[in-house]
PDB file of C-alpha atoms and ligand atoms in Angstrom:
ATOM      1  CA  MET A   1      67.327  79.164 100.680  1.00 60.00           C
ATOM      2  CA  ASN A   2      69.387  77.907  97.785  1.00 87.00           C
ATOM      3  CA  TYR A   3      68.622  74.625  96.082  1.00 94.00           C
ATOM      4  CA  GLN A   4      71.629  72.376  95.565  1.00 95.00           C
ATOM      5  CA  LEU A   5      72.533  69.967  92.810  1.00 98.00           C
ATOM      6  CA  ILE A   6      72.067  66.468  94.288  1.00 98.00           C
ATOM      7  CA  ASN A   7      74.981  64.061  94.563  1.00 98.00           C
ATOM      8  CA  LEU A   8      74.465  60.920  92.512  1.00 98.00           C
ATOM      9  CA  PRO A   9      74.071  57.626  94.428  1.00 98.00           C
ATOM     10  CA  PHE A  10      76.304  55.890  91.812  1.00 98.00           C
ATOM     11  CA  GLY A  11      79.647  56.555  90.095  1.00 97.00           C
ATOM     12  CA  ALA A  12      79.492  58.337  86.724  1.00 95.00           C
ATOM     13  CA  SER A  13      80.392  55.185  84.739  1.00 98.00           C
ATOM     14  CA  GLU A  14      78.525  52.724  86.980  1.00 98.00           C
ATOM     15  CA  LEU A  15      75.363  52.648  84.819  1.00 98.00           C
ATOM     16  CA  GLU A  16      77.268  51.631  81.666  1.00 98.00           C
ATOM     17  CA  PRO A  17      76.454  50.268  79.143  1.00 98.00           C
ATOM     18  CA  VAL A  18      72.810  51.301  79.757  1.00 98.00           C
ATOM     19  CA  VAL A  19      73.695  54.979  80.330  1.00 98.00           C
ATOM     20  CA  SER A  20      77.206  56.221  79.497  1.00 98.00           C
ATOM     21  CA  ALA A  21      79.432  58.366  81.724  1.00 98.00           C
ATOM     22  CA  GLU A  22      79.209  61.028  78.996  1.00 98.00           C
ATOM     23  CA  THR A  23      75.406  61.139  79.270  1.00 98.00           C
ATOM     24  CA  ILE A  24      75.616  61.333  83.075  1.00 98.00           C
ATOM     25  CA  ALA A  25      78.130  64.199  82.848  1.00 98.00           C
ATOM     26  CA  LEU A  26      75.777  66.149  80.570  1.00 98.00           C
ATOM     27  CA  HIS A  27      72.479  65.133  82.122  1.00 98.00           C
ATOM     28  CA  HIS A  28      73.448  65.679  85.764  1.00 98.00           C
ATOM     29  CA  GLY A  29      76.368  68.111  85.428  1.00 98.00           C
ATOM     30  CA  LYS A  30      74.829  70.380  82.763  1.00 98.00           C
ATOM     31  CA  HIS A  31      71.067  69.932  82.328  1.00 98.00           C
ATOM     32  CA  LEU A  32      70.102  69.398  85.980  1.00 98.00           C
ATOM     33  CA  ALA A  33      72.706  71.933  87.172  1.00 98.00           C
ATOM     34  CA  THR A  34      71.137  74.534  84.843  1.00 98.00           C
ATOM     35  CA  TYR A  35      67.660  73.914  86.268  1.00 98.00           C
ATOM     36  CA  VAL A  36      69.072  74.388  89.792  1.00 98.00           C
ATOM     37  CA  ASN A  37      70.803  77.658  88.827  1.00 97.00           C
ATOM     38  CA  ASN A  38      67.708  78.925  87.020  1.00 98.00           C
ATOM     39  CA  LEU A  39      65.429  78.213  89.983  1.00 98.00           C
ATOM     40  CA  ASN A  40      67.821  79.899  92.420  1.00 97.00           C
ATOM     41  CA  ASN A  41      67.794  82.979  90.157  1.00 97.00           C
ATOM     42  CA  LEU A  42      63.994  83.015  89.787  1.00 97.00           C
ATOM     43  CA  LEU A  43      62.933  82.447  93.406  1.00 96.00           C
ATOM     44  CA  PRO A  44      63.950  85.723  95.113  1.00 96.00           C
ATOM     45  CA  GLY A  45      60.851  87.925  95.455  1.00 95.00           C
ATOM     46  CA  SER A  46      58.442  85.153  94.403  1.00 95.00           C
ATOM     47  CA  GLY A  47      57.211  84.426  97.939  1.00 94.00           C
ATOM     48  CA  MET A  48      58.221  80.774  97.467  1.00 94.00           C
ATOM     49  CA  GLU A  49      61.859  81.062  98.576  1.00 92.00           C
ATOM     50  CA  ASP A  50      61.605  78.721 101.549  1.00 87.00           C
ATOM     51  CA  LYS A  51      59.041  76.233 100.267  1.00 94.00           C
ATOM     52  CA  PRO A  52      59.770  72.544  99.695  1.00 96.00           C
ATOM     53  CA  LEU A  53      60.216  71.630  96.033  1.00 96.00           C
ATOM     54  CA  GLU A  54      56.936  69.637  95.921  1.00 97.00           C
ATOM     55  CA  GLU A  55      54.989  72.649  97.164  1.00 97.00           C
ATOM     56  CA  ILE A  56      56.562  74.931  94.567  1.00 98.00           C
ATOM     57  CA  VAL A  57      55.676  72.462  91.805  1.00 98.00           C
ATOM     58  CA  VAL A  58      52.053  72.257  92.991  1.00 98.00           C
ATOM     59  CA  ASN A  59      51.613  76.047  93.198  1.00 97.00           C
ATOM     60  CA  ALA A  60      53.942  77.710  90.699  1.00 97.00           C
ATOM     61  CA  THR A  61      53.513  78.522  87.009  1.00 97.00           C
ATOM     62  CA  GLY A  62      55.854  79.595  84.211  1.00 97.00           C
ATOM     63  CA  GLY A  63      59.612  79.494  84.680  1.00 98.00           C
ATOM     64  CA  ILE A  64      59.480  78.677  88.374  1.00 98.00           C
ATOM     65  CA  PHE A  65      57.218  75.681  87.705  1.00 98.00           C
ATOM     66  CA  ASN A  66      59.379  74.487  84.800  1.00 98.00           C
ATOM     67  CA  ASN A  67      62.672  74.636  86.684  1.00 98.00           C
ATOM     68  CA  ALA A  68      61.347  73.371  90.045  1.00 98.00           C
ATOM     69  CA  GLY A  69      59.520  70.546  88.235  1.00 98.00           C
ATOM     70  CA  GLN A  70      62.643  69.529  86.374  1.00 98.00           C
ATOM     71  CA  ILE A  71      64.687  69.489  89.604  1.00 98.00           C
ATOM     72  CA  LEU A  72      62.086  67.350  91.398  1.00 98.00           C
ATOM     73  CA  ASN A  73      61.766  65.021  88.390  1.00 98.00           C
ATOM     74  CA  HIS A  74      65.520  64.567  87.954  1.00 98.00           C
ATOM     75  CA  ASN A  75      66.116  64.029  91.683  1.00 98.00           C
ATOM     76  CA  LEU A  76      63.520  61.228  91.641  1.00 98.00           C
ATOM     77  CA  TYR A  77      65.014  59.851  88.406  1.00 98.00           C
ATOM     78  CA  PHE A  78      68.686  59.760  89.421  1.00 98.00           C
ATOM     79  CA  GLU A  79      68.025  58.535  92.969  1.00 98.00           C
ATOM     80  CA  GLN A  80      66.187  55.439  91.663  1.00 98.00           C
ATOM     81  CA  LEU A  81      69.118  54.179  89.530  1.00 98.00           C
ATOM     82  CA  GLN A  82      71.939  51.703  90.202  1.00 98.00           C
ATOM     83  CA  ALA A  83      74.451  49.509  88.336  1.00 98.00           C
ATOM     84  CA  PRO A  84      72.855  47.158  85.749  1.00 98.00           C
ATOM     85  CA  SER A  85      71.683  43.659  86.592  1.00 97.00           C
ATOM     86  CA  ASP A  86      69.878  41.258  84.297  1.00 93.00           C
ATOM     87  CA  ASP A  87      67.190  39.832  86.561  1.00 93.00           C
ATOM     88  CA  ASN A  88      66.062  43.113  88.078  1.00 97.00           C
ATOM     89  CA  ARG A  89      62.575  42.965  89.588  1.00 98.00           C
ATOM     90  CA  PRO A  90      60.353  44.923  92.000  1.00 98.00           C
ATOM     91  CA  VAL A  91      60.579  44.052  95.708  1.00 98.00           C
ATOM     92  CA  GLY A  92      58.406  44.274  98.807  1.00 97.00           C
ATOM     93  CA  ALA A  93      54.907  45.753  98.993  1.00 98.00           C
ATOM     94  CA  LEU A  94      55.283  47.340  95.564  1.00 98.00           C
ATOM     95  CA  ALA A  95      56.055  43.976  93.918  1.00 98.00           C
ATOM     96  CA  LYS A  96      52.826  42.624  95.414  1.00 98.00           C
ATOM     97  CA  ALA A  97      50.779  45.662  94.321  1.00 98.00           C
ATOM     98  CA  ILE A  98      52.152  45.421  90.765  1.00 98.00           C
ATOM     99  CA  ASP A  99      51.249  41.707  90.565  1.00 98.00           C
ATOM    100  CA  GLU A 100      47.766  42.304  91.971  1.00 98.00           C
ATOM    101  CA  GLN A 101      46.966  45.249  89.752  1.00 98.00           C
ATOM    102  CA  PHE A 102      48.661  44.371  86.454  1.00 98.00           C
ATOM    103  CA  GLY A 103      48.725  40.555  86.701  1.00 98.00           C
ATOM    104  CA  SER A 104      52.518  40.288  86.523  1.00 98.00           C
ATOM    105  CA  PHE A 105      55.675  42.396  86.404  1.00 98.00           C
ATOM    106  CA  GLU A 106      55.961  41.528  82.708  1.00 98.00           C
ATOM    107  CA  ALA A 107      52.472  42.902  81.993  1.00 98.00           C
ATOM    108  CA  PHE A 108      53.275  46.044  83.983  1.00 98.00           C
ATOM    109  CA  LYS A 109      56.525  46.482  82.035  1.00 98.00           C
ATOM    110  CA  GLU A 110      54.625  46.256  78.766  1.00 98.00           C
ATOM    111  CA  ASN A 111      52.145  48.948  79.859  1.00 98.00           C
ATOM    112  CA  PHE A 112      54.823  51.269  81.226  1.00 98.00           C
ATOM    113  CA  THR A 113      57.070  50.790  78.199  1.00 98.00           C
ATOM    114  CA  ALA A 114      54.201  51.726  75.871  1.00 98.00           C
ATOM    115  CA  ALA A 115      53.596  54.911  77.892  1.00 98.00           C
ATOM    116  CA  ALA A 116      57.296  55.874  77.720  1.00 98.00           C
ATOM    117  CA  VAL A 117      57.750  55.026  74.050  1.00 98.00           C
ATOM    118  CA  THR A 118      54.581  56.734  72.769  1.00 98.00           C
ATOM    119  CA  LEU A 119      54.834  59.954  74.809  1.00 98.00           C
ATOM    120  CA  PHE A 120      54.977  62.636  72.109  1.00 97.00           C
ATOM    121  CA  GLY A 121      57.776  65.171  72.467  1.00 97.00           C
ATOM    122  CA  SER A 122      59.580  65.844  75.758  1.00 98.00           C
ATOM    123  CA  GLY A 123      58.316  64.564  79.069  1.00 98.00           C
ATOM    124  CA  TRP A 124      58.254  61.811  81.653  1.00 98.00           C
ATOM    125  CA  ALA A 125      56.569  58.430  82.081  1.00 98.00           C
ATOM    126  CA  TRP A 126      55.560  57.899  85.706  1.00 99.00           C
ATOM    127  CA  LEU A 127      54.474  55.184  88.076  1.00 98.00           C
ATOM    128  CA  ALA A 128      52.532  56.900  90.872  1.00 98.00           C
ATOM    129  CA  SER A 129      50.189  55.870  93.666  1.00 98.00           C
ATOM    130  CA  ASP A 130      47.057  57.488  95.071  1.00 98.00           C
ATOM    131  CA  GLU A 131      45.865  57.716  98.688  1.00 96.00           C
ATOM    132  CA  ASN A 132      44.384  54.183  98.447  1.00 96.00           C
ATOM    133  CA  GLY A 133      47.691  52.708  97.294  1.00 96.00           C
ATOM    134  CA  THR A 134      46.320  52.177  93.782  1.00 98.00           C
ATOM    135  CA  LEU A 135      48.996  52.416  91.107  1.00 98.00           C
ATOM    136  CA  HIS A 136      48.775  54.716  88.082  1.00 98.00           C
ATOM    137  CA  ILE A 137      50.909  54.902  84.933  1.00 98.00           C
ATOM    138  CA  LEU A 138      51.032  58.445  83.566  1.00 98.00           C
ATOM    139  CA  GLN A 139      52.479  60.250  80.565  1.00 98.00           C
ATOM    140  CA  MET A 140      53.313  63.825  81.562  1.00 98.00           C
ATOM    141  CA  PRO A 141      54.694  66.539  79.271  1.00 98.00           C
ATOM    142  CA  ASN A 142      57.735  68.758  79.835  1.00 98.00           C
ATOM    143  CA  ALA A 143      58.324  69.388  83.583  1.00 98.00           C
ATOM    144  CA  ASP A 144      55.083  67.987  84.987  1.00 98.00           C
ATOM    145  CA  ASN A 145      55.048  65.626  87.998  1.00 98.00           C
ATOM    146  CA  PRO A 146      52.304  63.436  89.563  1.00 98.00           C
ATOM    147  CA  VAL A 147      52.210  65.740  92.628  1.00 98.00           C
ATOM    148  CA  THR A 148      50.225  68.212  90.465  1.00 98.00           C
ATOM    149  CA  LYS A 149      47.451  65.576  90.357  1.00 98.00           C
ATOM    150  CA  GLY A 150      47.669  64.793  94.079  1.00 98.00           C
ATOM    151  CA  LEU A 151      49.551  61.543  93.368  1.00 98.00           C
ATOM    152  CA  LYS A 152      52.768  60.220  94.920  1.00 98.00           C
ATOM    153  CA  PRO A 153      55.588  59.780  92.355  1.00 98.00           C
ATOM    154  CA  LEU A 154      57.262  56.350  92.662  1.00 98.00           C
ATOM    155  CA  MET A 155      59.301  55.683  89.537  1.00 98.00           C
ATOM    156  CA  THR A 156      60.056  57.594  86.357  1.00 98.00           C
ATOM    157  CA  PHE A 157      61.677  57.355  82.926  1.00 98.00           C
ATOM    158  CA  ASP A 158      62.995  60.588  81.443  1.00 98.00           C
ATOM    159  CA  VAL A 159      62.084  60.679  77.755  1.00 98.00           C
ATOM    160  CA  TRP A 160      63.520  64.099  76.966  1.00 98.00           C
ATOM    161  CA  GLU A 161      66.010  63.486  74.146  1.00 97.00           C
ATOM    162  CA  HIS A 162      68.920  64.680  76.342  1.00 97.00           C
ATOM    163  CA  ALA A 163      68.408  61.523  78.465  1.00 98.00           C
ATOM    164  CA  TYR A 164      69.322  59.160  75.616  1.00 98.00           C
ATOM    165  CA  TYR A 165      70.452  60.915  72.437  1.00 98.00           C
ATOM    166  CA  VAL A 166      74.213  60.612  73.079  1.00 98.00           C
ATOM    167  CA  ASP A 167      73.958  56.832  73.618  1.00 98.00           C
ATOM    168  CA  TYR A 168      70.970  55.769  71.520  1.00 98.00           C
ATOM    169  CA  ARG A 169      70.502  58.629  69.010  1.00 97.00           C
ATOM    170  CA  ASN A 170      66.824  58.524  67.963  1.00 97.00           C
ATOM    171  CA  ARG A 171      66.220  54.975  69.273  1.00 97.00           C
ATOM    172  CA  ARG A 172      64.077  55.813  72.300  1.00 97.00           C
ATOM    173  CA  PRO A 173      62.574  52.275  72.471  1.00 98.00           C
ATOM    174  CA  ASP A 174      66.074  50.721  72.829  1.00 98.00           C
ATOM    175  CA  HIS A 175      66.890  53.101  75.681  1.00 98.00           C
ATOM    176  CA  ILE A 176      63.579  52.384  77.425  1.00 98.00           C
ATOM    177  CA  SER A 177      64.085  48.649  77.125  1.00 98.00           C
ATOM    178  CA  ALA A 178      67.586  48.889  78.693  1.00 98.00           C
ATOM    179  CA  MET A 179      66.397  51.162  81.541  1.00 98.00           C
ATOM    180  CA  TRP A 180      64.741  48.198  83.314  1.00 98.00           C
ATOM    181  CA  LYS A 181      68.234  46.835  84.169  1.00 98.00           C
ATOM    182  CA  ILE A 182      69.257  49.874  86.244  1.00 98.00           C
ATOM    183  CA  LEU A 183      66.209  50.548  88.429  1.00 98.00           C
ATOM    184  CA  ASN A 184      66.843  50.391  92.163  1.00 98.00           C
ATOM    185  CA  TRP A 185      63.578  48.751  93.260  1.00 98.00           C
ATOM    186  CA  LYS A 186      64.484  49.072  96.958  1.00 98.00           C
ATOM    187  CA  VAL A 187      64.412  52.846  96.603  1.00 98.00           C
ATOM    188  CA  ILE A 188      61.225  52.750  94.518  1.00 98.00           C
ATOM    189  CA  ASN A 189      59.507  50.416  97.013  1.00 98.00           C
ATOM    190  CA  SER A 190      60.473  52.697  99.909  1.00 98.00           C
ATOM    191  CA  ARG A 191      58.667  55.592  98.161  1.00 98.00           C
ATOM    192  CA  PHE A 192      55.540  53.416  97.858  1.00 98.00           C
ATOM    193  CA  SER A 193      55.654  52.184 101.452  1.00 88.00           C
ATOM    194  CA  LYS A 194      56.308  55.591 103.024  1.00 78.00           C
TER     195      LYS A 194
HETATM  196 MN1   MN B   1      66.483  64.934  81.857  1.00 66.74          MN
END
């Protein structure tokens, strides 16, 4: 089976000014598209041709892991985004879990922001949940995903430079701080409640 580049749930300029149409064109149309092409070229003969992406990420190593991981990560990333709004907050069961575990959304934001800002090099900051519904904030390098630790990925910030360099240059903290305006908490909550 061939993996496909996902369609975005928003128009290319809809995330502006947080993420520009130019960044979306490069990030989705070039970077993610390349991971999809690479994986489709690497899979034949690997014995993993018909496996779901999550299963490939849990079991593969090397180039297959890197490209499958980056597809899974970017699908989760792009599908959780929507047009900016100023008072953007978690909803549903996840809002309650965040309040219970971190004290408040603001305290959670502080913790998650620190994880995203201080992650050294390329990688992803994750909110994930375990089988008890307990939330975890993780810093993961390169193409890694919480599924490799048996956790369910809920929300993620891409801190590879390609995610923000066109719009923010080296100012990763400014990008991270703006990202909170474009999270689609309905989508993120549905991952938690599934
Ligand atoms: Mn990326």
